[in-house]
């Protein structure tokens, strides 16, 4: 498989010898460039319609900074960094050329700015308890940075069902719902029964004893008696936010 | 520990040299008699305020029949048999001297008759789905035979929360609730949040894949975010019905 | 919550005193009717934009037939029955008034006809091996009956990666992808990396030894290193097909 | 569902147009108010016949203090705080207006005073070993704060069965028993066999190796061969104390 | 390592150039002979002071018969066969030259006769319930065939502790105890606390739900709070009987 | 059960109206005295033929010191303390009246002196690796303090089978063997095949990844293909040493 | 990636414009052809130096026959079929044109003939017990069909270590060893310590109770204290035989 | 088994009375010497064709230094130390007589020098992500020290399949491949499908939630749908490097 030349392709599109759809498709297949510590793919924003995402968990502060600067200088307008450690935050906040914002609760960073939502509807992020909020913020911010309207309803666990039901309208009008809960994870089933939009469930590691670090909530959500519910890994707020973004921006 | 003489004790009570409370306490401590295949304890009805219970699972039809006849001839008015196998049912139905009734769905048998409820209130038995009904019937019949009023609300799983909420009054007025569910077992949490009476949760082995034969529902119920919920073994309708009976007959 | 009167509401809409959106919202909240063995909700087609679904696993053939006839007589045009047992198939095939079709591999039945797709794009259903096909057919038929175009690419497991890559265009042009695999479940990760649409992964119980009845594939899929992947229960083809339908019919 | 007006209802009761029972029932259904960080429900004391409970585990010291002050100023006489961290204790002890007591072993705090027992009988709290005492104290104090007489018998594990049997009278005279044990958790079975009142078993995370952090004791208790035993989550002293309180205060 | 010549060695013993202890030690090290389907070791009776044991589980009826005949003709007086399948029983019962007895409940066979006990004391075999009896019989018969006195006390589970305590003298006078129980396996802990001889615990697969096929009883027994308890595999009555035999025949 | 009077009984023995055996038996049944923090049983040395054992894991240094002093003053000659924490060691070493020795590797303490072995034979303690030595020392010292000769062969894991086989004579001449290993725990099977005495296997938490904190070694040992092997809890050197002591001192 | 033309490439090789190594490399990359039910790859014999392998587990008898005939007619000399069901065996044995041999114990079939070994050394296949033989035969036959010399030593489990050690020379002279065992799986560790060639360990599902269907043996083998041991799935004799073949045919 | 004299044997070889092959075989069987803390086997370099390996995990710095010095003085040219702790590194770096190199990322040390590769081909070490690199370096360095050429391709996880495919030639030309991945571990399956050489898979503990500390990757790799893949313990880079070395140096 040979290297792909963006410029030639765009000229072909310009000349009418290649349709836009065809060009888009070719771009998606374009290979990556191996430059240094990480394989950056400048076409990704195009390919997945998203900002660039830097997974912070396994990278040193210096690696994160280098990647961000390279992307920023290459023209990327919105660079999201997940699971940042304090040292990485400190380093990025100390730079002068990178417009960096840190969201503490979600442990996420942003170089540049959030994208403007194209879709007027909203993604709803709901949690069972207050301890689930860090995961919820990771999900909500991921969706917001990628350009989505987000509504949050927190601490609406099923043991106080009235509290959840008082939000029935927001649940029924949402385009996508992210249901986040630890302990017994029953929130996903109840919301799944009320909503008629796709529901993404996120189990959290909140709880003790037989909560088993989130496994109980995960199992519970996988066995939801409601249709239209799918599940991501324990505490994976980013994954839920990302998939909700893809669904919310489906073209009708 | 010496053998206890009922007659002497009753005479002492009659003579006023022993109080009734003292006599009751002594009776509870009375030893069992080892007679044949099973250790029958004729004082048990007295000691635990219950009918005699014969666990059918590990006994041959002949053993069950012998025990029932011995108890019946000893004056026991109500003998409950759990987890009966078809051959045992056939044998008991073939006897002429034992007044036997079989409850198919609950796999339970009764020699004699149900006890009359002393308590006007009711135990509520609720299930998440229709597949949970055999376990629910085991619980409900156990309570009824032991002398309790029982209300049943079946198929009120949380994925259709309106269905459950339409029974809010019955939930709030119950004295004890038995919440029975398989799959994700969320019913216990929602009912636990609505009720202010003790809730006994029974996980069932209904479901497939990660339902893990009831373990998911069990874990979910143990992690219920509602207070006042305790749990028994998977599919243990009898255990739930028995404890509900004890609670329902508490003296105020 | 009081009973909702459809007729009054429709008159209000007709009179212009209630907007259509408001009416739709109220209908979604409308309560169910408890009639006989199952709680049928005639508004569901409206509420969830879907055919009526009858879960066949825990119902007797007679119950299934009664529900289907009731729905059909009430005007439902498309009634899907999941996980049918042979006796239920036999009973439904013997009726004269119900137009019944049985899909053997998927163990699904249909009374009436498939809905016409409103969306020209397609849902892609891919499997790792030939043993995964029954689950895949359950997913594909669910989506087709609910009114979606479906493309199938079967037996494209990652151990022969060229086979999967020869379908790159179909993967990149799909609107939603259902990735179905047993054993090590790696298909979801590779497809998730190639696609930029939502991917729903279905682990299957195919495999032996440490495949653990699908748990290995499930764990693998939950840990997919690709973004945009969510997971449903083991062998839950229906759940994946249903959620894919919801996503595919998002209004842009 | 509209907001409920307490005042109107009370006037209706006063006017005789609403019975007390009806009023109580309506109050139980009354919605919560969303005020600030936590949803406080001033009717709860009424609804569940209990003091207000603040779950300390997932709250900051400032949040705990704010909630306590709000409740106290609203007239709540008894506010229990569970699983307090040292910083929260320090903050509460530093306030001047809140009458705060800290119970170190149970990690519980109390603003105001314990309720007076209405029921002359007692709840028995028994442990297998000395390491189980913190969980036992959480259970015992929960019951005492809510207004119950409690007897404690600690370190009566089944490996020294005489030690347990010397308390036979206390076991037989109890109204409810909380049996707390780690390791093999056999205490619940032996007590369950001796008592004829409801037994709530609490597995603890005491032990090493195959004690599996309490899972072994939990499994053991769920499989108790004694009737009348139900189980709560590992180390959940509060849950057991709360349910014991509900049972002990049953009206006959 | 070269082949060992028994005859030469015995002559050396006879001549006084080798002591008996030395000869015994050499015999223990003697190699096996590979003859046909199984490696028979004619010195084993000598080496381990035991009858020959044939594990029936993985052998065909013909293999079992051949081994038994070979051993019998070689002079072995007592040949025990474990886990016999019906076909093997039928074949052995059909032979004329082999004195065969079958013990149905224990699924064990014996060619020849039980050895005469050398030790006047007894091994005690206790079970929690009646369902544990097949495993108990395997243990008891193993010990009896190998030449030990055995006492059985069955159905003395801890939920009826008086029943067990009425056997206190038999427990305290035993030389070795085999405690057999399923469900929560608490019998081992209580007996371990009463006895001051070695206790071998055998978990059984009796129970349902979270009994997990014997794993719960196993975990419980491994965590026994009593000293002097060790454990064998689930349902391994033979292993317990064999080790009890070794212990009972220790030379003082 | 009434209180037992030692003095009266001894007089009866002296007078010849009670035999020694009968007296011993009664002493075994004698109840404990509840004095202070722990239930000390001064007859235990008599009842179990052992030194007094103080479980250090869950006790404060002050509690340990108090118990030791009480026992020492009551005439106990040998008091063993398990799993001591540094603070407890420091406190005991600081006392002047208690003759205290600390064994660091085994984390055990001894007040008084080891008992003199009555049995000339030896217990063999073998380990698979050097990391297993702390558990082995706990086992060996337990047996030595209780009065047994002990031989140690360490680091003889099965991956270097010659190393183990060079100790064949010591294995074959042992009266009891304690086989200690982590990782795959195969040592127990190989030793079990070589020896004809009872083997007690101790799994250790040595290893990483799928060693699962000792569970792999435990499972492996429970499934040993050798007869005569039983198992204790992970890292339970004390339990193995204690049972080996009981076996080694069997009267022939 | 376009279709590859074998003929053109071979002509280029003949013309000297392509080297043989280059041609081999290209062939390995050659795509597959999608023809009918299965994707057959006629270059595979070339690409992997092996016979064609048909996985029989998930195919109908008709599919297996069709694939075999297609391959045979295309010139394949050796076609191996794994995990054959009786109906497939019957069908293949009934064909006249396909030279079919069935190996019952291994459940494997062969169309054509075994390949001639190129390497004079041998692969050693060892089992712990007789129950492991079916898995061993699958491994051994796989290697033999692919063209390897195989030696078998069966029933040499570690509980009788002399039996294994009498084969020391065969172990030390092997080029690759496949060590197959159930229960505690210790065979792999002992052989791994004796051999200095690669050892492939195969856990089997032989055993009961805590053998956990092969998981115990698997865990044990993964934790082998010997270097040079790797592991395949439970009962995966084919996988072990295949990898042993690859290793045995390494070019020096 | 008597001590083996190297010198005599070599003289016999020199005299032609012993063949070289015979001598090699005898050397392999030569016993070890027990000298001090560890059993060093000076013939091992000869026996396994490898450098001496010192497992650092369970040894004190002083033990490691002593072993290294003993080996070095005995003429060993290459001594590898695994899993070194900082204190051991410090001690070894402080010695003057030992030529010590430390490889930080792999936590490995080397006294002396790497062996010169005899085989011109290479072992390929591939990882799914950057977090897997420490395990990969342990594998790669093990192979390099033992005398092998190694190629590394890191961060080629399957979610970006193009990245992996751009290395197709290196994969196809490798003699052995070590595939290292955490999370879902799919790398092993894809590489296994591309390569026709032996693949050793190493699961790593990289990941969170349901990655279960590497168990998910392990299970996934064991269930690889590709032939020719075997697996070692979680994070066991050394084991994989060692076995790859054995395979790479097979004589053709």
mmCIF file of N, CA, C and O in Angstrom, chain B residues 25 28-29 47-48 55 119 169 172 175 193 195-199 218 222-223 227-233 238 242-243 246-247 250-252, chain D residues 28-29 47-48 55 119 169 172-173 175 193 195-199 218 222-223 227-233 238 242-243 246-247 250-252:
data_model
loop_
_atom_site.group_PDB
_atom_site.id
_atom_site.type_symbol
_atom_site.label_atom_id
_atom_site.label_comp_id
_atom_site.label_asym_id
_atom_site.label_seq_id
_atom_site.Cartn_x
_atom_site.Cartn_y
_atom_site.Cartn_z
ATOM 1 N N UNK B 25 -39.698 -20.901 77.100
ATOM 2 C CA UNK B 25 -38.253 -20.874 76.917
ATOM 3 C C UNK B 25 -37.665 -22.264 77.071
ATOM 4 O O UNK B 25 -36.823 -22.698 76.290
ATOM 5 N N UNK B 28 -38.311 -24.436 74.037
ATOM 6 C CA UNK B 28 -37.441 -24.119 72.899
ATOM 7 C C UNK B 28 -36.133 -24.881 72.979
ATOM 8 O O UNK B 28 -35.518 -25.210 71.985
ATOM 9 N N UNK B 29 -35.679 -25.097 74.223
ATOM 10 C CA UNK B 29 -34.394 -25.771 74.398
ATOM 11 C C UNK B 29 -34.523 -27.292 74.384
ATOM 12 O O UNK B 29 -33.526 -27.991 74.409
ATOM 13 N N UNK B 47 -41.895 -24.474 69.144
ATOM 14 C CA UNK B 47 -40.663 -23.721 69.304
ATOM 15 C C UNK B 47 -40.569 -22.593 68.286
ATOM 16 O O UNK B 47 -40.122 -21.504 68.576
ATOM 17 N N UNK B 48 -40.951 -22.860 67.085
ATOM 18 C CA UNK B 48 -40.780 -21.816 66.078
ATOM 19 C C UNK B 48 -42.105 -21.247 65.600
ATOM 20 O O UNK B 48 -42.150 -20.470 64.659
ATOM 21 N N UNK B 55 -37.983 -30.997 53.962
ATOM 22 C CA UNK B 55 -37.211 -30.619 52.774
ATOM 23 C C UNK B 55 -37.181 -31.800 51.823
ATOM 24 O O UNK B 55 -36.564 -32.818 52.099
ATOM 25 N N UNK B 119 -52.463 -12.254 61.675
ATOM 26 C CA UNK B 119 -52.117 -10.858 61.412
ATOM 27 C C UNK B 119 -52.917 -10.381 60.194
ATOM 28 O O UNK B 119 -52.831 -10.988 59.121
ATOM 29 N N UNK B 169 -49.357 2.040 46.031
ATOM 30 C CA UNK B 169 -50.103 1.904 47.294
ATOM 31 C C UNK B 169 -49.919 0.538 47.932
ATOM 32 O O UNK B 169 -49.689 0.422 49.142
ATOM 33 N N UNK B 172 -46.538 0.474 49.530
ATOM 34 C CA UNK B 172 -46.390 1.273 50.745
ATOM 35 C C UNK B 172 -47.187 0.728 51.926
ATOM 36 O O UNK B 172 -46.857 0.995 53.071
ATOM 37 N N UNK B 175 -46.579 -5.062 54.895
ATOM 38 C CA UNK B 175 -45.814 -5.215 56.139
ATOM 39 C C UNK B 175 -44.402 -5.761 55.863
ATOM 40 O O UNK B 175 -43.462 -5.424 56.570
ATOM 41 N N UNK B 193 -36.547 1.457 47.703
ATOM 42 C CA UNK B 193 -36.630 2.909 47.817
ATOM 43 C C UNK B 193 -38.044 3.406 48.058
ATOM 44 O O UNK B 193 -38.256 4.454 48.672
ATOM 45 N N UNK B 195 -40.564 1.530 49.600
ATOM 46 C CA UNK B 195 -41.190 0.974 50.798
ATOM 47 C C UNK B 195 -40.489 1.451 52.057
ATOM 48 O O UNK B 195 -39.336 1.853 52.028
ATOM 49 N N UNK B 196 -41.179 1.413 53.166
ATOM 50 C CA UNK B 196 -40.502 1.640 54.441
ATOM 51 C C UNK B 196 -40.687 0.437 55.370
ATOM 52 O O UNK B 196 -40.573 0.561 56.579
ATOM 53 N N UNK B 197 -40.918 -0.704 54.776
ATOM 54 C CA UNK B 197 -40.956 -1.952 55.552
ATOM 55 C C UNK B 197 -39.762 -2.802 55.136
ATOM 56 O O UNK B 197 -39.093 -2.489 54.162
ATOM 57 N N UNK B 198 -39.478 -3.881 55.870
ATOM 58 C CA UNK B 198 -38.356 -4.742 55.469
ATOM 59 C C UNK B 198 -38.597 -5.383 54.108
ATOM 60 O O UNK B 198 -39.722 -5.816 53.817
ATOM 61 N N UNK B 199 -37.556 -5.411 53.282
ATOM 62 C CA UNK B 199 -37.628 -6.034 51.966
ATOM 63 C C UNK B 199 -36.642 -7.200 51.917
ATOM 64 O O UNK B 199 -35.469 -7.040 52.242
ATOM 65 N N UNK B 218 -27.937 -11.602 42.228
ATOM 66 C CA UNK B 218 -27.534 -11.654 43.634
ATOM 67 C C UNK B 218 -26.611 -10.488 43.972
ATOM 68 O O UNK B 218 -26.827 -9.769 44.957
ATOM 69 N N UNK B 222 -27.319 -7.375 46.582
ATOM 70 C CA UNK B 222 -26.472 -7.117 47.746
ATOM 71 C C UNK B 222 -25.949 -5.684 47.742
ATOM 72 O O UNK B 222 -25.612 -5.128 48.777
ATOM 73 N N UNK B 223 -25.852 -5.091 46.581
ATOM 74 C CA UNK B 223 -25.334 -3.738 46.458
ATOM 75 C C UNK B 223 -26.440 -2.704 46.311
ATOM 76 O O UNK B 223 -26.175 -1.572 45.913
ATOM 77 N N UNK B 227 -31.815 1.310 51.595
ATOM 78 C CA UNK B 227 -31.663 0.723 52.924
ATOM 79 C C UNK B 227 -32.803 -0.267 53.164
ATOM 80 O O UNK B 227 -33.856 -0.178 52.538
ATOM 81 N N UNK B 228 -32.592 -1.200 54.070
ATOM 82 C CA UNK B 228 -33.686 -2.074 54.484
ATOM 83 C C UNK B 228 -33.882 -3.277 53.599
ATOM 84 O O UNK B 228 -34.920 -3.931 53.663
ATOM 85 N N UNK B 229 -32.868 -3.599 52.773
ATOM 86 C CA UNK B 229 -32.973 -4.751 51.893
ATOM 87 C C UNK B 229 -31.975 -5.817 52.327
ATOM 88 O O UNK B 229 -30.797 -5.524 52.498
ATOM 89 N N UNK B 230 -32.427 -7.055 52.521
ATOM 90 C CA UNK B 230 -31.493 -8.154 52.724
ATOM 91 C C UNK B 230 -31.809 -9.240 51.717
ATOM 92 O O UNK B 230 -32.845 -9.211 51.064
ATOM 93 N N UNK B 231 -30.908 -10.213 51.584
ATOM 94 C CA UNK B 231 -30.939 -11.114 50.439
ATOM 95 C C UNK B 231 -30.834 -12.567 50.901
ATOM 96 O O UNK B 231 -30.189 -12.857 51.901
ATOM 97 N N UNK B 232 -31.474 -13.481 50.157
ATOM 98 C CA UNK B 232 -31.310 -14.910 50.407
ATOM 99 C C UNK B 232 -30.684 -15.567 49.179
ATOM 100 O O UNK B 232 -30.421 -14.903 48.181
ATOM 101 N N UNK B 233 -30.434 -16.841 49.225
ATOM 102 C CA UNK B 233 -29.753 -17.568 48.158
ATOM 103 C C UNK B 233 -30.575 -17.540 46.852
ATOM 104 O O UNK B 233 -31.783 -17.339 46.863
ATOM 105 N N UNK B 238 -38.439 -20.451 49.353
ATOM 106 C CA UNK B 238 -38.834 -20.924 50.674
ATOM 107 C C UNK B 238 -38.209 -20.065 51.777
ATOM 108 O O UNK B 238 -38.895 -19.623 52.705
ATOM 109 N N UNK B 242 -40.222 -17.914 54.487
ATOM 110 C CA UNK B 242 -40.124 -18.247 55.900
ATOM 111 C C UNK B 242 -39.729 -17.018 56.722
ATOM 112 O O UNK B 242 -40.329 -16.728 57.766
ATOM 113 N N UNK B 243 -38.711 -16.283 56.252
ATOM 114 C CA UNK B 243 -38.307 -15.108 57.031
ATOM 115 C C UNK B 243 -39.400 -14.032 57.023
ATOM 116 O O UNK B 243 -39.632 -13.361 58.022
ATOM 117 N N UNK B 246 -41.746 -14.850 59.713
ATOM 118 C CA UNK B 246 -41.263 -14.482 61.049
ATOM 119 C C UNK B 246 -41.452 -12.990 61.306
ATOM 120 O O UNK B 246 -41.886 -12.578 62.380
ATOM 121 N N UNK B 247 -41.108 -12.185 60.290
ATOM 122 C CA UNK B 247 -41.202 -10.734 60.463
ATOM 123 C C UNK B 247 -42.662 -10.300 60.593
ATOM 124 O O UNK B 247 -43.022 -9.497 61.449
ATOM 125 N N UNK B 250 -44.180 -10.677 64.062
ATOM 126 C CA UNK B 250 -43.554 -10.028 65.217
ATOM 127 C C UNK B 250 -44.652 -9.480 66.120
ATOM 128 O O UNK B 250 -45.621 -8.891 65.647
ATOM 129 N N UNK B 251 -44.441 -9.647 67.421
ATOM 130 C CA UNK B 251 -45.377 -9.006 68.345
ATOM 131 C C UNK B 251 -44.907 -7.590 68.588
ATOM 132 O O UNK B 251 -43.733 -7.350 68.826
ATOM 133 N N UNK B 252 -45.819 -6.659 68.535
ATOM 134 C CA UNK B 252 -45.443 -5.236 68.623
ATOM 135 C C UNK B 252 -45.036 -4.809 70.030
ATOM 136 O O UNK B 252 -45.172 -5.555 70.980
ATOM 137 N N UNK D 28 -45.906 9.848 52.387
ATOM 138 C CA UNK D 28 -44.882 8.921 51.930
ATOM 139 C C UNK D 28 -44.566 9.127 50.457
ATOM 140 O O UNK D 28 -43.463 8.897 50.010
ATOM 141 N N UNK D 29 -45.603 9.526 49.726
ATOM 142 C CA UNK D 29 -45.399 9.720 48.293
ATOM 143 C C UNK D 29 -44.858 11.097 47.955
ATOM 144 O O UNK D 29 -44.535 11.384 46.810
ATOM 145 N N UNK D 47 -41.728 9.566 56.882
ATOM 146 C CA UNK D 47 -42.012 8.517 55.926
ATOM 147 C C UNK D 47 -41.450 7.182 56.373
ATOM 148 O O UNK D 47 -42.067 6.142 56.232
ATOM 149 N N UNK D 48 -40.278 7.177 56.913
ATOM 150 C CA UNK D 48 -39.672 5.900 57.271
ATOM 151 C C UNK D 48 -39.541 5.732 58.773
ATOM 152 O O UNK D 48 -38.935 4.777 59.234
ATOM 153 N N UNK D 55 -24.954 9.710 54.405
ATOM 154 C CA UNK D 55 -23.901 8.766 54.033
ATOM 155 C C UNK D 55 -22.597 9.531 53.853
ATOM 156 O O UNK D 55 -22.442 10.305 52.926
ATOM 157 N N UNK D 119 -39.888 0.045 71.884
ATOM 158 C CA UNK D 119 -40.091 -1.392 72.025
ATOM 159 C C UNK D 119 -39.185 -1.908 73.156
ATOM 160 O O UNK D 119 -37.972 -1.707 73.113
ATOM 161 N N UNK D 169 -29.795 -18.355 76.186
ATOM 162 C CA UNK D 169 -30.991 -17.620 76.598
ATOM 163 C C UNK D 169 -31.101 -16.272 75.898
ATOM 164 O O UNK D 169 -32.184 -15.887 75.423
ATOM 165 N N UNK D 172 -32.292 -16.885 72.412
ATOM 166 C CA UNK D 172 -33.687 -17.300 72.264
ATOM 167 C C UNK D 172 -34.680 -16.205 72.627
ATOM 168 O O UNK D 172 -35.814 -16.219 72.159
ATOM 169 N N UNK D 173 -34.257 -15.262 73.425
ATOM 170 C CA UNK D 173 -35.164 -14.193 73.825
ATOM 171 C C UNK D 173 -35.075 -12.948 72.955
ATOM 172 O O UNK D 173 -35.840 -12.002 73.145
ATOM 173 N N UNK D 175 -35.443 -10.355 69.800
ATOM 174 C CA UNK D 175 -36.489 -10.128 68.789
ATOM 175 C C UNK D 175 -35.913 -10.200 67.377
ATOM 176 O O UNK D 175 -36.600 -10.625 66.446
ATOM 177 N N UNK D 193 -29.978 -21.692 63.689
ATOM 178 C CA UNK D 193 -30.583 -22.923 64.157
ATOM 179 C C UNK D 193 -31.106 -22.823 65.581
ATOM 180 O O UNK D 193 -32.061 -23.498 65.951
ATOM 181 N N UNK D 195 -32.145 -19.847 67.093
ATOM 182 C CA UNK D 195 -33.142 -18.788 67.278
ATOM 183 C C UNK D 195 -34.414 -19.083 66.511
ATOM 184 O O UNK D 195 -34.410 -19.837 65.551
ATOM 185 N N UNK D 196 -35.511 -18.489 66.937
ATOM 186 C CA UNK D 196 -36.725 -18.548 66.118
ATOM 187 C C UNK D 196 -37.206 -17.152 65.772
ATOM 188 O O UNK D 196 -38.370 -16.945 65.473
ATOM 189 N N UNK D 197 -36.279 -16.200 65.768
ATOM 190 C CA UNK D 197 -36.593 -14.853 65.302
ATOM 191 C C UNK D 197 -35.814 -14.611 64.014
ATOM 192 O O UNK D 197 -34.949 -15.396 63.659
ATOM 193 N N UNK D 198 -36.096 -13.540 63.279
ATOM 194 C CA UNK D 198 -35.333 -13.259 62.057
ATOM 195 C C UNK D 198 -33.860 -12.994 62.375
ATOM 196 O O UNK D 198 -33.544 -12.320 63.345
ATOM 197 N N UNK D 199 -32.980 -13.570 61.550
ATOM 198 C CA UNK D 199 -31.539 -13.365 61.693
ATOM 199 C C UNK D 199 -31.007 -12.666 60.446
ATOM 200 O O UNK D 199 -31.270 -13.116 59.327
ATOM 201 N N UNK D 218 -19.628 -14.446 52.899
ATOM 202 C CA UNK D 218 -20.892 -14.135 52.238
ATOM 203 C C UNK D 218 -21.517 -15.388 51.639
ATOM 204 O O UNK D 218 -22.704 -15.684 51.869
ATOM 205 N N UNK D 222 -25.085 -17.184 52.695
ATOM 206 C CA UNK D 222 -26.182 -17.362 51.745
ATOM 207 C C UNK D 222 -26.620 -18.824 51.681
ATOM 208 O O UNK D 222 -27.746 -19.132 51.319
ATOM 209 N N UNK D 223 -25.703 -19.737 51.982
ATOM 210 C CA UNK D 223 -26.010 -21.164 51.911
ATOM 211 C C UNK D 223 -26.318 -21.755 53.264
ATOM 212 O O UNK D 223 -26.300 -22.971 53.424
ATOM 213 N N UNK D 227 -33.135 -22.014 58.439
ATOM 214 C CA UNK D 227 -34.180 -21.152 57.874
ATOM 215 C C UNK D 227 -34.162 -19.812 58.601
ATOM 216 O O UNK D 227 -33.683 -19.713 59.725
ATOM 217 N N UNK D 228 -34.690 -18.788 57.963
ATOM 218 C CA UNK D 228 -34.873 -17.521 58.655
ATOM 219 C C UNK D 228 -33.659 -16.631 58.667
ATOM 220 O O UNK D 228 -33.598 -15.676 59.437
ATOM 221 N N UNK D 229 -32.681 -16.916 57.790
ATOM 222 C CA UNK D 229 -31.477 -16.097 57.725
ATOM 223 C C UNK D 229 -31.441 -15.364 56.390
ATOM 224 O O UNK D 229 -31.589 -15.980 55.345
ATOM 225 N N UNK D 230 -31.236 -14.039 56.418
ATOM 226 C CA UNK D 230 -30.970 -13.316 55.182
ATOM 227 C C UNK D 230 -29.689 -12.514 55.361
ATOM 228 O O UNK D 230 -29.183 -12.369 56.463
ATOM 229 N N UNK D 231 -29.147 -11.987 54.265
ATOM 230 C CA UNK D 231 -27.774 -11.503 54.261
ATOM 231 C C UNK D 231 -27.708 -10.102 53.649
ATOM 232 O O UNK D 231 -28.495 -9.762 52.776
ATOM 233 N N UNK D 232 -26.769 -9.282 54.139
ATOM 234 C CA UNK D 232 -26.497 -7.986 53.516
ATOM 235 C C UNK D 232 -25.065 -7.971 52.984
ATOM 236 O O UNK D 232 -24.329 -8.940 53.124
ATOM 237 N N UNK D 233 -24.663 -6.875 52.370
ATOM 238 C CA UNK D 233 -23.344 -6.766 51.733
ATOM 239 C C UNK D 233 -22.206 -6.905 52.760
ATOM 240 O O UNK D 233 -22.407 -6.690 53.958
ATOM 241 N N UNK D 238 -24.273 -0.938 58.814
ATOM 242 C CA UNK D 238 -25.393 0.001 58.781
ATOM 243 C C UNK D 238 -26.659 -0.653 58.232
ATOM 244 O O UNK D 238 -27.739 -0.547 58.817
ATOM 245 N N UNK D 242 -30.101 -1.101 60.193
ATOM 246 C CA UNK D 242 -31.308 -0.433 59.725
ATOM 247 C C UNK D 242 -32.455 -1.417 59.547
ATOM 248 O O UNK D 242 -33.583 -1.172 59.989
ATOM 249 N N UNK D 243 -32.176 -2.564 58.914
ATOM 250 C CA UNK D 243 -33.259 -3.522 58.716
ATOM 251 C C UNK D 243 -33.712 -4.123 60.048
ATOM 252 O O UNK D 243 -34.908 -4.344 60.262
ATOM 253 N N UNK D 246 -36.183 -1.829 61.487
ATOM 254 C CA UNK D 246 -37.517 -1.932 60.870
ATOM 255 C C UNK D 246 -38.275 -3.130 61.434
ATOM 256 O O UNK D 246 -39.461 -3.044 61.748
ATOM 257 N N UNK D 247 -37.582 -4.258 61.549
ATOM 258 C CA UNK D 247 -38.251 -5.473 62.022
ATOM 259 C C UNK D 247 -38.646 -5.337 63.499
ATOM 260 O O UNK D 247 -39.768 -5.674 63.887
ATOM 261 N N UNK D 250 -41.875 -3.482 64.118
ATOM 262 C CA UNK D 250 -43.121 -3.938 63.495
ATOM 263 C C UNK D 250 -44.256 -3.797 64.507
ATOM 264 O O UNK D 250 -44.094 -4.151 65.675
ATOM 265 N N UNK D 251 -45.399 -3.339 64.022
ATOM 266 C CA UNK D 251 -46.564 -3.329 64.895
ATOM 267 C C UNK D 251 -47.231 -4.692 64.825
ATOM 268 O O UNK D 251 -47.434 -5.245 63.757
ATOM 269 N N UNK D 252 -47.581 -5.238 65.973
ATOM 270 C CA UNK D 252 -48.123 -6.607 66.022
ATOM 271 C C UNK D 252 -49.521 -6.715 65.457
ATOM 272 O O UNK D 252 -50.200 -5.719 65.195
#
